CSV table of N, CA and C in Angstrom, one decimal:
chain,number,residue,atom,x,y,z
A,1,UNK,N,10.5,21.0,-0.8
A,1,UNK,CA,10.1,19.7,-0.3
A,1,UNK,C,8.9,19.1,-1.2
A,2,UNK,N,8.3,20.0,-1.7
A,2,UNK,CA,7.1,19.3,-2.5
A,2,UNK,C,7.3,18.7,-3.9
A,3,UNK,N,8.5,19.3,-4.6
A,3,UNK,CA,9.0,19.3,-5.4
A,3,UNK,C,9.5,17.5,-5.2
A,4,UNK,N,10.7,17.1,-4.0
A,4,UNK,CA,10.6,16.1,-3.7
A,4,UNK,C,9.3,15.2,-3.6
A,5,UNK,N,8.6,15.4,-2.8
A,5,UNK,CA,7.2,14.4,-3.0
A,5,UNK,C,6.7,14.4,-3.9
A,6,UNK,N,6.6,15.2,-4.8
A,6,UNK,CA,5.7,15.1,-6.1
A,6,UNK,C,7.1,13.5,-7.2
A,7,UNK,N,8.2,14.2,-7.2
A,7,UNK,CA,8.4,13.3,-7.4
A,7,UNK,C,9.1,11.9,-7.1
A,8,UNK,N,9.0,11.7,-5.7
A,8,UNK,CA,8.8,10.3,-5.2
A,8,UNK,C,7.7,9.2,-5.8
A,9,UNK,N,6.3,10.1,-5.8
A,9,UNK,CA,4.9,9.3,-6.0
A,9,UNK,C,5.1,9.2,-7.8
A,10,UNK,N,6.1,10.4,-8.4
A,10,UNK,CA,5.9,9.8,-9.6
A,10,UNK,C,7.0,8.5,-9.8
A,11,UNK,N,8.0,8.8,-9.5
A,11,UNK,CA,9.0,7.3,-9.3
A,11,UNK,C,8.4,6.5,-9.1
A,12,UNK,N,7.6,6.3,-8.1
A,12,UNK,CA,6.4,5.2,-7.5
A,12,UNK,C,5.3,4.2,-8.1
A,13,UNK,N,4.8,5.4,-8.9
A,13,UNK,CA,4.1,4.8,-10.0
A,13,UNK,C,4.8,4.6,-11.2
A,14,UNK,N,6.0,4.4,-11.6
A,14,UNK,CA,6.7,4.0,-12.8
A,14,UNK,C,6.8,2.6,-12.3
A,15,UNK,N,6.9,2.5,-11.4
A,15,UNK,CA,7.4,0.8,-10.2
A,15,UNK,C,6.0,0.3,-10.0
A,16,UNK,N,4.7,0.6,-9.8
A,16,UNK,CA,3.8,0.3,-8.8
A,16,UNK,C,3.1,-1.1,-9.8
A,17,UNK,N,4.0,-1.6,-10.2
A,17,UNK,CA,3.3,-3.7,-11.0
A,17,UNK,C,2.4,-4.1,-9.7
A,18,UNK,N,1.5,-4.4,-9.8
A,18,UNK,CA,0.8,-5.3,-9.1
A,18,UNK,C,-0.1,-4.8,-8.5
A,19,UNK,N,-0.3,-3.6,-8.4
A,19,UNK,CA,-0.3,-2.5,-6.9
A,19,UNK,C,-0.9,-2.8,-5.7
A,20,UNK,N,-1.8,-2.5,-5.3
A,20,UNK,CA,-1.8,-2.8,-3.5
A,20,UNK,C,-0.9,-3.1,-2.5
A,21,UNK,N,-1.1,-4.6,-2.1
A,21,UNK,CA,0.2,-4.2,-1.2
A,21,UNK,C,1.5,-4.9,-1.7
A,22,UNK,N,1.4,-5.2,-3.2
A,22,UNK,CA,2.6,-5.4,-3.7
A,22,UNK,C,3.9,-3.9,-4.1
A,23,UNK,N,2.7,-2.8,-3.8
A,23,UNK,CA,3.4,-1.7,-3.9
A,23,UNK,C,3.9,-1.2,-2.7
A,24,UNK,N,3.0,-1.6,-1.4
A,24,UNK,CA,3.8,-0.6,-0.3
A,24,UNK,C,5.5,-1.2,0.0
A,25,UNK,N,5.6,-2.2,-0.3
A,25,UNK,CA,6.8,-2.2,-0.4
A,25,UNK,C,7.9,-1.1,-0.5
A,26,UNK,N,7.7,-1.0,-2.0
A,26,UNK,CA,8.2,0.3,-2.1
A,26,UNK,C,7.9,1.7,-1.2
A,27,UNK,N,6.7,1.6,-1.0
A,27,UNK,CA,6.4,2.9,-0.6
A,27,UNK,C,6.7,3.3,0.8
A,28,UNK,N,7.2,1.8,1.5
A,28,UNK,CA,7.6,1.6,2.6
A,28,UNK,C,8.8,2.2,2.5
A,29,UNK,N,9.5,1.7,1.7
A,29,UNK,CA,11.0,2.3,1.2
A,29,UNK,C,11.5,3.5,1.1
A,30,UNK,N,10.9,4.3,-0.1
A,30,UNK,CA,10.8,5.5,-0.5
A,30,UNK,C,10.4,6.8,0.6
A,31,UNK,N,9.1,6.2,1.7
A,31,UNK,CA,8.7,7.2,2.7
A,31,UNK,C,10.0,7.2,3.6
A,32,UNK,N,10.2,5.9,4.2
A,32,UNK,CA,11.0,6.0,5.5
A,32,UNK,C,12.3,6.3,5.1
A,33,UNK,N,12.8,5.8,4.1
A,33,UNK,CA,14.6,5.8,4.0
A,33,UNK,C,14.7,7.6,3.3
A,34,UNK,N,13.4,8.1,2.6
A,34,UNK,CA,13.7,9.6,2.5
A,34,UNK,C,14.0,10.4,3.2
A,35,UNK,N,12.9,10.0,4.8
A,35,UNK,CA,12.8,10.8,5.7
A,35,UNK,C,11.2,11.4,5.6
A,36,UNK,N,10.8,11.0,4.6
A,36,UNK,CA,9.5,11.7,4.5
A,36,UNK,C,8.3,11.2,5.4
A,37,UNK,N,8.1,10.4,5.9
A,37,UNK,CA,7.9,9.8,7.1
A,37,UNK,C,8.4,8.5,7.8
A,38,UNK,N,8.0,8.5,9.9
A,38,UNK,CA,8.7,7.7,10.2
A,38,UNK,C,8.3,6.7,10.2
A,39,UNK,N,8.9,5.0,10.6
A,39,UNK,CA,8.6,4.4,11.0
A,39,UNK,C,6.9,3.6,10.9
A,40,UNK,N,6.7,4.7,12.3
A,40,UNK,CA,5.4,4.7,13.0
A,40,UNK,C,4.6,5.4,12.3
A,41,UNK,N,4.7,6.6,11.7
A,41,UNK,CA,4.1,7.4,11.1
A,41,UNK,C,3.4,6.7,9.7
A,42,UNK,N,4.4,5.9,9.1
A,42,UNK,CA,4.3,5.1,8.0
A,42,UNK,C,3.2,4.4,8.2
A,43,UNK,N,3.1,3.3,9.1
A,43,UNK,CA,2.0,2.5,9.8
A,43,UNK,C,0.9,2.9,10.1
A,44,UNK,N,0.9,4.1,10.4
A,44,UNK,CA,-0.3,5.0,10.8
A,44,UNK,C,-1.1,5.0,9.0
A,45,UNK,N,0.0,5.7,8.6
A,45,UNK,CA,-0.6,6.3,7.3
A,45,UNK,C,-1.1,5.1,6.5
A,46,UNK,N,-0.6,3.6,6.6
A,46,UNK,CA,-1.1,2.5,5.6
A,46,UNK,C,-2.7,2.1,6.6
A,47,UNK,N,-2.4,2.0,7.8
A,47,UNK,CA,-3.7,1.7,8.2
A,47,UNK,C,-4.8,2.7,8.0
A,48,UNK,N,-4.8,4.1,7.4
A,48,UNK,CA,-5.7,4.9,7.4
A,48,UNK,C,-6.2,4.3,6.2
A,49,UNK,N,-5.0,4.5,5.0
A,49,UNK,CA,-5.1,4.3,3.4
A,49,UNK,C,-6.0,3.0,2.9
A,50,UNK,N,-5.6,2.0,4.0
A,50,UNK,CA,-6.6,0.6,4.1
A,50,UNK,C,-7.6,0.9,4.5
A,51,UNK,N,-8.3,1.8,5.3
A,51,UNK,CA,-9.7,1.7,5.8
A,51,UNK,C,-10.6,2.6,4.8
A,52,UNK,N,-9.9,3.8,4.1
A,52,UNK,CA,-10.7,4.0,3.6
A,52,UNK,C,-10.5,3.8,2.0
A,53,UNK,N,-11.7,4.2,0.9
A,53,UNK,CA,-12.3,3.6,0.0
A,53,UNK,C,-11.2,4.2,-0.7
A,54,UNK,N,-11.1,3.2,-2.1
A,54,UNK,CA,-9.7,2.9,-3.0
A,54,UNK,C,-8.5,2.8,-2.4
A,55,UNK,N,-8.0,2.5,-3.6
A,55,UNK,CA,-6.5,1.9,-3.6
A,55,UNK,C,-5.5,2.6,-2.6
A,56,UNK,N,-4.7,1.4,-1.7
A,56,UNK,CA,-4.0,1.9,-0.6
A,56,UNK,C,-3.0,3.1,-1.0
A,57,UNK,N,-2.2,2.6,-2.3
A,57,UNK,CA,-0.8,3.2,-2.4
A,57,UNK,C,-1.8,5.0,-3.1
A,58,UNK,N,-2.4,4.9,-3.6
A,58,UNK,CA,-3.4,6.7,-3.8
A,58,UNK,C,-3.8,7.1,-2.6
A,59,UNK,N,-4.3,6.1,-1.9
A,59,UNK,CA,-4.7,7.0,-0.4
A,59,UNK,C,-3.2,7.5,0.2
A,60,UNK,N,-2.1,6.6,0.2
A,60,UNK,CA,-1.1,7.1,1.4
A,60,UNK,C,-0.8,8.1,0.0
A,61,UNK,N,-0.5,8.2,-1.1
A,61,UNK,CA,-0.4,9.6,-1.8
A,61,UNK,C,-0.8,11.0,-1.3
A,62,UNK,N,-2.3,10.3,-1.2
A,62,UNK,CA,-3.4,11.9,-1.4
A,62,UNK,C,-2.9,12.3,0.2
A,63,UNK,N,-2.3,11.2,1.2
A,63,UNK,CA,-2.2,11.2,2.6
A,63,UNK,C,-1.0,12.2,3.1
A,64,UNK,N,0.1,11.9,2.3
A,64,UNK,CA,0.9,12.4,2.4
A,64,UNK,C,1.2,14.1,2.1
A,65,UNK,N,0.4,14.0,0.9
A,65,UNK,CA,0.4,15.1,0.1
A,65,UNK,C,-0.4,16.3,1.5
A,66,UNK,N,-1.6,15.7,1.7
A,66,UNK,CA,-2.1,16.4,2.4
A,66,UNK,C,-1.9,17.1,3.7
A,67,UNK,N,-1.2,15.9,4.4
A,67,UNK,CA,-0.6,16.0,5.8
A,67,UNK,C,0.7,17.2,5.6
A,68,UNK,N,1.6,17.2,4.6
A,68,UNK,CA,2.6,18.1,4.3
A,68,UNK,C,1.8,19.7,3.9
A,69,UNK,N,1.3,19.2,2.4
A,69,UNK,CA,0.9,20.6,2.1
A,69,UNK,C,-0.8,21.1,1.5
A,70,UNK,N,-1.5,19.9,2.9
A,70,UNK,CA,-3.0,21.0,2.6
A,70,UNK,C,-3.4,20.2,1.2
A,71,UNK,N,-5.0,20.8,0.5
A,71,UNK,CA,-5.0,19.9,-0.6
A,71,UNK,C,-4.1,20.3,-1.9
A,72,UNK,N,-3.7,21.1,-1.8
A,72,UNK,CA,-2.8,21.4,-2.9
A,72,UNK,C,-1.9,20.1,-3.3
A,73,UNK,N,-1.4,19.7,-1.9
A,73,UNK,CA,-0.2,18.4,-1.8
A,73,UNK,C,-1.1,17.3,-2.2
A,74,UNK,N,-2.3,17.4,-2.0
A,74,UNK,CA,-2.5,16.0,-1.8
A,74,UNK,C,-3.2,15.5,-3.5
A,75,UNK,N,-3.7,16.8,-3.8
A,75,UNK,CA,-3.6,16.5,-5.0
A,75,UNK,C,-2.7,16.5,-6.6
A,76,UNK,N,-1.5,17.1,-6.1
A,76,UNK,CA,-0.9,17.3,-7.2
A,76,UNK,C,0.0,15.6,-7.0
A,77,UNK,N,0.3,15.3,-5.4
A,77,UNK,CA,0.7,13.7,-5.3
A,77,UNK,C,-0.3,13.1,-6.4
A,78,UNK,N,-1.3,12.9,-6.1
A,78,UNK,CA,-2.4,12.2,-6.7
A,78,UNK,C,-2.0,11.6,-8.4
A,79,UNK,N,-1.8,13.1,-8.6
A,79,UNK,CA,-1.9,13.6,-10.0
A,79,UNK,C,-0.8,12.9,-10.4
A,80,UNK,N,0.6,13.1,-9.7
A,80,UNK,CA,1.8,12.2,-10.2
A,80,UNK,C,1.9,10.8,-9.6
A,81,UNK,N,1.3,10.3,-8.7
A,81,UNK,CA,1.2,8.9,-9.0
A,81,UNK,C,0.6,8.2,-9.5
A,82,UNK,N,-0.6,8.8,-10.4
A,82,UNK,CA,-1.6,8.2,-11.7
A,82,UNK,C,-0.8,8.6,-12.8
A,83,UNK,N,-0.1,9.8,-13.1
A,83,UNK,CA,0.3,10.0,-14.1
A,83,UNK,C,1.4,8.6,-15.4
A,84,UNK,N,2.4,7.9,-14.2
A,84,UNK,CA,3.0,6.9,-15.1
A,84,UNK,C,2.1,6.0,-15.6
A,85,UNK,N,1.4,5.5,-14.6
A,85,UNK,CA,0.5,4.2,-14.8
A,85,UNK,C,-0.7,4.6,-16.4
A,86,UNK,N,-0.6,6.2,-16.0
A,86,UNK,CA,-1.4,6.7,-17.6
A,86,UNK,C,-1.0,6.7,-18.5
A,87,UNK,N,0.5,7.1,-18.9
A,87,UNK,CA,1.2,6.9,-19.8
A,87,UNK,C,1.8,5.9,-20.1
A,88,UNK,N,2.2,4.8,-19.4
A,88,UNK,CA,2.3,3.6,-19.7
A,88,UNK,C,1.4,2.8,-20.2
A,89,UNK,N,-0.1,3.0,-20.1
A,89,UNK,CA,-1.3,2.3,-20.6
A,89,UNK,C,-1.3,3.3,-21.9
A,90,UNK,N,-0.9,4.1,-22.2
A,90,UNK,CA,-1.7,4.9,-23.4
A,90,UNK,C,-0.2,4.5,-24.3
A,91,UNK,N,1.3,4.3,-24.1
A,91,UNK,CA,2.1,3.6,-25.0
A,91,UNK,C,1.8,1.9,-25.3
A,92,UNK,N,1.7,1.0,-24.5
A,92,UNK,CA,0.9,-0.1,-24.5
A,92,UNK,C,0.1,0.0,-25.5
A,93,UNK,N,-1.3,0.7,-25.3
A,93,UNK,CA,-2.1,0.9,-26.4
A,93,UNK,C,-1.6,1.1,-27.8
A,94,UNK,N,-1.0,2.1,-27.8
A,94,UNK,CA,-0.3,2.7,-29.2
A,94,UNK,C,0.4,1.3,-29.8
A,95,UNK,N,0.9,1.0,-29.3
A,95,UNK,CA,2.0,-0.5,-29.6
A,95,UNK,C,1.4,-1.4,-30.1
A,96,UNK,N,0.3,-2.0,-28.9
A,96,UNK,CA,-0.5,-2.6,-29.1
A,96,UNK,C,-0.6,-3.8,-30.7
A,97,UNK,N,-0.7,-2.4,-31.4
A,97,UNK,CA,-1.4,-2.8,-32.8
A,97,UNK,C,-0.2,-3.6,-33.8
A,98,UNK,N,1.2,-2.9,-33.4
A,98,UNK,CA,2.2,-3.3,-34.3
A,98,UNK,C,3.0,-4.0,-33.4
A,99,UNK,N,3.0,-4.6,-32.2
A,99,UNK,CA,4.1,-5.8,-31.6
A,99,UNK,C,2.6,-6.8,-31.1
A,100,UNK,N,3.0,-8.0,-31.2
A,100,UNK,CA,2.7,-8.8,-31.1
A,100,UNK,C,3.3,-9.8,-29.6
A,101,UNK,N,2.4,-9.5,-28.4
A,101,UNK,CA,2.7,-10.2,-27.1
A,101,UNK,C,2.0,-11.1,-26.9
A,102,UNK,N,2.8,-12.2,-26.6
A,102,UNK,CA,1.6,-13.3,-26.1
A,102,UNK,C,1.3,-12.9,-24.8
A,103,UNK,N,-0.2,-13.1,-24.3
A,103,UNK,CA,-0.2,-11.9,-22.9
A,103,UNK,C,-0.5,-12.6,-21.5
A,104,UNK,N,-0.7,-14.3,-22.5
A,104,UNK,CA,-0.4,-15.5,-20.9
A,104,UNK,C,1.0,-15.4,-20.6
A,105,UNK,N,2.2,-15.6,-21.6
A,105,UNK,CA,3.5,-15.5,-20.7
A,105,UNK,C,3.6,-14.2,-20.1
A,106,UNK,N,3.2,-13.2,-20.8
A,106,UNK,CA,3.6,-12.1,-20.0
A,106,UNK,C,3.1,-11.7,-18.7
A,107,UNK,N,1.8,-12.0,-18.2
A,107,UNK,CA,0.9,-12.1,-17.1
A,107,UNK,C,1.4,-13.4,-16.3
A,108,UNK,N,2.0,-14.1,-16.9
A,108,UNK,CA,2.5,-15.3,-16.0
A,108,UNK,C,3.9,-14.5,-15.3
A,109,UNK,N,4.6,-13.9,-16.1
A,109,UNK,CA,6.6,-13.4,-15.9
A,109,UNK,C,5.5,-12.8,-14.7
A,110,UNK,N,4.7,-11.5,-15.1
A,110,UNK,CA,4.8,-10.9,-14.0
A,110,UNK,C,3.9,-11.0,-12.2
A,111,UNK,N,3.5,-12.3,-12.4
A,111,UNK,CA,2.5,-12.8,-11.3
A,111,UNK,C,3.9,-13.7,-10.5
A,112,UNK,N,4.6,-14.0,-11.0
A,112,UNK,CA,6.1,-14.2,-10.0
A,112,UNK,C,6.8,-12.8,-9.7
A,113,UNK,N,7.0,-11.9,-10.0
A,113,UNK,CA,7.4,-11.0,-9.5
A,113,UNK,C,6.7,-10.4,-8.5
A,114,UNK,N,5.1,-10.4,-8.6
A,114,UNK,CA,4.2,-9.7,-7.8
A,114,UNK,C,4.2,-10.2,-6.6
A,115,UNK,N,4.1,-12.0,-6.8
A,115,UNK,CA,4.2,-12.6,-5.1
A,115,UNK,C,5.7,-12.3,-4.6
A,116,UNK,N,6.2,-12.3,-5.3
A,116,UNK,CA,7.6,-11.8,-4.0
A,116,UNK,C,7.6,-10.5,-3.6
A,117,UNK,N,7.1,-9.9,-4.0
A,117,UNK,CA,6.6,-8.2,-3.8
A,117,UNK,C,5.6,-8.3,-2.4
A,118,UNK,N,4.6,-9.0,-2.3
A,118,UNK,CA,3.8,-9.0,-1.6
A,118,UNK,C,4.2,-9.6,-0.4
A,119,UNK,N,5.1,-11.1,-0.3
A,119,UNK,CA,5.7,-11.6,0.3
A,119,UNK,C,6.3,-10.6,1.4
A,120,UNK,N,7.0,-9.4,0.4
A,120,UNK,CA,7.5,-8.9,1.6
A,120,UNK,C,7.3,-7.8,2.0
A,121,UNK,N,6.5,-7.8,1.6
A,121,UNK,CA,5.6,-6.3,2.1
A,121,UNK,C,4.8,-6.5,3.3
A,122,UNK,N,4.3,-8.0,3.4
A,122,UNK,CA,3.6,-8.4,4.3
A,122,UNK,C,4.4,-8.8,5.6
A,123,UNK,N,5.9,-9.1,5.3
A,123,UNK,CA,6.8,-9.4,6.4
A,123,UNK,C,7.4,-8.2,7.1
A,124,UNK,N,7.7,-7.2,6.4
A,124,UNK,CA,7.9,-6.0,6.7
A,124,UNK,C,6.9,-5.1,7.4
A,125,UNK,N,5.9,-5.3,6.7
A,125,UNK,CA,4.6,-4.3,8.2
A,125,UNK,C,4.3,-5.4,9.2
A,126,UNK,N,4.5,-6.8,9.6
A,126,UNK,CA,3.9,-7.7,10.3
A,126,UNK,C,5.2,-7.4,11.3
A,127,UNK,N,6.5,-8.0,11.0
A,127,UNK,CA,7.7,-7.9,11.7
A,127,UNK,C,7.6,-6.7,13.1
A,128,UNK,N,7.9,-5.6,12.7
A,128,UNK,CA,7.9,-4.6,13.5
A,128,UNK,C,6.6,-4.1,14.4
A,129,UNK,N,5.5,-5.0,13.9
A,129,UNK,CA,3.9,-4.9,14.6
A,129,UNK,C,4.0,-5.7,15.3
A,130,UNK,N,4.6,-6.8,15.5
A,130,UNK,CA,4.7,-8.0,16.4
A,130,UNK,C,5.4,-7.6,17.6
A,131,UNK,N,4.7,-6.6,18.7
A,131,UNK,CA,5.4,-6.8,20.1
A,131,UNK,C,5.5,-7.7,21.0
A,132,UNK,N,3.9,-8.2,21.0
A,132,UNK,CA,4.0,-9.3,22.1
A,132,UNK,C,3.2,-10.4,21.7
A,133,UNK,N,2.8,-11.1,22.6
A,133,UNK,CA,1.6,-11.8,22.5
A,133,UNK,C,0.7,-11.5,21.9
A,134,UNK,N,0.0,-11.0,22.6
A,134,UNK,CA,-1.3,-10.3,22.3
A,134,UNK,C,-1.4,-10.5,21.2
A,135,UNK,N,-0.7,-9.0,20.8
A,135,UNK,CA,-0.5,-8.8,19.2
A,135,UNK,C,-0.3,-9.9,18.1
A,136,UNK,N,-0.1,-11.0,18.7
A,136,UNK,CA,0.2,-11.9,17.7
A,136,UNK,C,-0.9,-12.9,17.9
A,137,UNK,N,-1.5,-13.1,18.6
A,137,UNK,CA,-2.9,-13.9,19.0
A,137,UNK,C,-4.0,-12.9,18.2
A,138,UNK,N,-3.8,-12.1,18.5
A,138,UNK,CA,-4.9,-11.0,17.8
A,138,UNK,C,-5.0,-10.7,16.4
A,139,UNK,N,-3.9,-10.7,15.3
A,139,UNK,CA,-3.3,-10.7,14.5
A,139,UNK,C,-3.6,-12.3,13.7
A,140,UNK,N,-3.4,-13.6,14.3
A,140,UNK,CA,-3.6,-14.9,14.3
A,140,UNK,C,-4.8,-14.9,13.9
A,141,UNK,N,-5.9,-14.5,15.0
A,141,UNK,CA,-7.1,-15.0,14.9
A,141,UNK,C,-7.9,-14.4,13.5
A,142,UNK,N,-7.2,-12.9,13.7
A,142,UNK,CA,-8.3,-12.2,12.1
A,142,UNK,C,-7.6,-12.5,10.9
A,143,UNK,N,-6.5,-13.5,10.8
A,143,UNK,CA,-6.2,-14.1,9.5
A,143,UNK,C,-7.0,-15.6,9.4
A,144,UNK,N,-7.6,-16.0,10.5
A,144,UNK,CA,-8.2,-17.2,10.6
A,144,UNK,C,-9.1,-16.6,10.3
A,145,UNK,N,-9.9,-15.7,10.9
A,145,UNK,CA,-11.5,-15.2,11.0
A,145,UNK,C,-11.4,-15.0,9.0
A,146,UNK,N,-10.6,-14.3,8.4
A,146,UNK,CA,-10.7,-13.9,7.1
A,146,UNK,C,-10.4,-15.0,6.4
A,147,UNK,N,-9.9,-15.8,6.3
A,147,UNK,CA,-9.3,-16.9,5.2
A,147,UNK,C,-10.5,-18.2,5.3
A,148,UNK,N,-10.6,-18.5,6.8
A,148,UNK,CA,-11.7,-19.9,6.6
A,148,UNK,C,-13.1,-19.4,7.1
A,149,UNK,N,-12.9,-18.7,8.2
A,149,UNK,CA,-14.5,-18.5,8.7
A,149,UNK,C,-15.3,-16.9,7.6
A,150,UNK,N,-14.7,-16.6,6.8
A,150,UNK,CA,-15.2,-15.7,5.5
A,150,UNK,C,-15.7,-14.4,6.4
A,151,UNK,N,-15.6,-13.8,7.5
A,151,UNK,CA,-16.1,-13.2,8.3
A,151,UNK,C,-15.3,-11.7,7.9
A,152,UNK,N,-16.4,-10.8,7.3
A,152,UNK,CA,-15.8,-9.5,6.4
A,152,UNK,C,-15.1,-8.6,7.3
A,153,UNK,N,-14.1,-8.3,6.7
A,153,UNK,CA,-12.8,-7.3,7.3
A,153,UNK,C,-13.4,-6.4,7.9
A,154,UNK,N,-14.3,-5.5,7.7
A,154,UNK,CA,-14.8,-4.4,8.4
A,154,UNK,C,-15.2,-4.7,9.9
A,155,UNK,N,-16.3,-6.2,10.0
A,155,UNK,CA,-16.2,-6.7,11.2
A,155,UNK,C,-15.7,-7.0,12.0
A,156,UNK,N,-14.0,-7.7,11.8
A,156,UNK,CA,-13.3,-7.8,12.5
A,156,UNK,C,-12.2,-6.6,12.7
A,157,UNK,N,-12.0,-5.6,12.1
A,157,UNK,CA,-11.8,-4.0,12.2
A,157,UNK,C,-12.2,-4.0,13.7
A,158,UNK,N,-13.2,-3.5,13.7
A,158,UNK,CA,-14.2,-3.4,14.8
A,158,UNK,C,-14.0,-4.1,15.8
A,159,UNK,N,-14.0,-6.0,15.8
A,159,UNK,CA,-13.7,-6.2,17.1
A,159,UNK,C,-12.3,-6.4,17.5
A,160,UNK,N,-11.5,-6.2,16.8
A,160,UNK,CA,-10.3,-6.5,17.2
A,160,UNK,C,-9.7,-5.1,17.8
A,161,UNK,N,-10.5,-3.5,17.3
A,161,UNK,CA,-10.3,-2.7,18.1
A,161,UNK,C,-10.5,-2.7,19.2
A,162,UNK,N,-11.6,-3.6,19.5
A,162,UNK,CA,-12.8,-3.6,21.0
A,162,UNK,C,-11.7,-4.9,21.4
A,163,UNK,N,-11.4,-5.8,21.3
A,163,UNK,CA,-10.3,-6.7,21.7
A,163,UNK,C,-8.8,-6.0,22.4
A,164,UNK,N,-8.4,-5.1,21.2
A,164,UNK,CA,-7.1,-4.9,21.6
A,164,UNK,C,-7.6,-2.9,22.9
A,165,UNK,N,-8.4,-2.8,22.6
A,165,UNK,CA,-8.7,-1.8,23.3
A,165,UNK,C,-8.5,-2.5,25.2
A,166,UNK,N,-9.3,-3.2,25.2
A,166,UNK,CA,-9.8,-3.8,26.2
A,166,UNK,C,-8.1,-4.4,27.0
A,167,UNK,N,-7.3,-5.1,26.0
A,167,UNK,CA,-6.5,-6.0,26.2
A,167,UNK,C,-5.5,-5.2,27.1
A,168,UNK,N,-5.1,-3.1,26.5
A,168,UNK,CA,-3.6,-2.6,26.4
A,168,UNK,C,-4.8,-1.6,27.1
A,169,UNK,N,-6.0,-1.7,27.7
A,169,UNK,CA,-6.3,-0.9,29.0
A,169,UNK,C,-6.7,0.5,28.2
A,170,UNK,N,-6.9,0.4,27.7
A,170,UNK,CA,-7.4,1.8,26.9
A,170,UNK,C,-9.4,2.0,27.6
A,171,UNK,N,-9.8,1.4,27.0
A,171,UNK,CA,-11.2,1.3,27.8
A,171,UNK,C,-11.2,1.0,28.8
């Protein structure tokens, strides 16, 4: 099985253009339809990978890795889903000098690729998060709170726990 995960995350990173959450797409893909985690488990693991410090798609790596096999897993994941993105920058480089890319079209081709990536990465974790109301008033408000009222994610982290805590009877 490790053998498997080590290389999923490297497949991962051969694909991961854009990365953040133009990557969990895939990663959405790759976990669930493998079997390597479910659903719910998935969700769990992106909301962790978001809260803490760096890049989501390396945290659900180091996450997975770890949750399976201890740090052994979580770092050899690590290792192969930095690995392509390393050697794709160090042939780039090499190249570099003898082809000639104009690097506005090419950052243009792939900033259309990226928003449709993102597009549905965002429909796909939102979709199956949307049970009720609530959730969707609560969800509403911290894309208002972030986009016009500039009010930092960490803060509303916090009260929307204290919100939905309150709301689904937990406190």
């Amino acid at each position: 099985m490790i053998l498997k995960l080590i290389l999923t995350f490297l497949k991962i990173g051969f694909f991961a253009f854009g990365g953040g959450w133009a990557v969990v797409g895939i990663l959405k893909y790759e976990m669930i339809e493998k079997g390597i985690l479910s659903a719910e488990e998935f969700s769990q693991a992106i909301s962790i990978a978001q809260m803490t410090p760096g890049p989501v798609a390396i945290n659900l790596a180091t996450y997975t890795g770890y949750r399976y096999y201890g740090f052994t897993g979580a770092l050899l994941n690590t290792i192969a889903f930095l690995l392509a993105p390393i050697v794709i920058i160090a042939v780039i480089f090499y190249l570099s000098g003898r082809i000639k890319i104009n690097k506005n079209k090419w950052s243009s081709s792939l900033m259309g690729v990226t928003t449709v990536m993102v597009l549905v990465t965002v429909y796909s974790l939102i979709s199956p998060n949307i049970k009720d109301l609530w959730t969707l008033l609560i969800a509403s408000f911290t894309f208002f709170c972030i986009n016009k009222l500039k009010i930092h994610p960490l803060i509303l982290i916090f009260a929307c726990g204290l919100i939905g805590s309150f709301v689904y009877g937990v406190l």
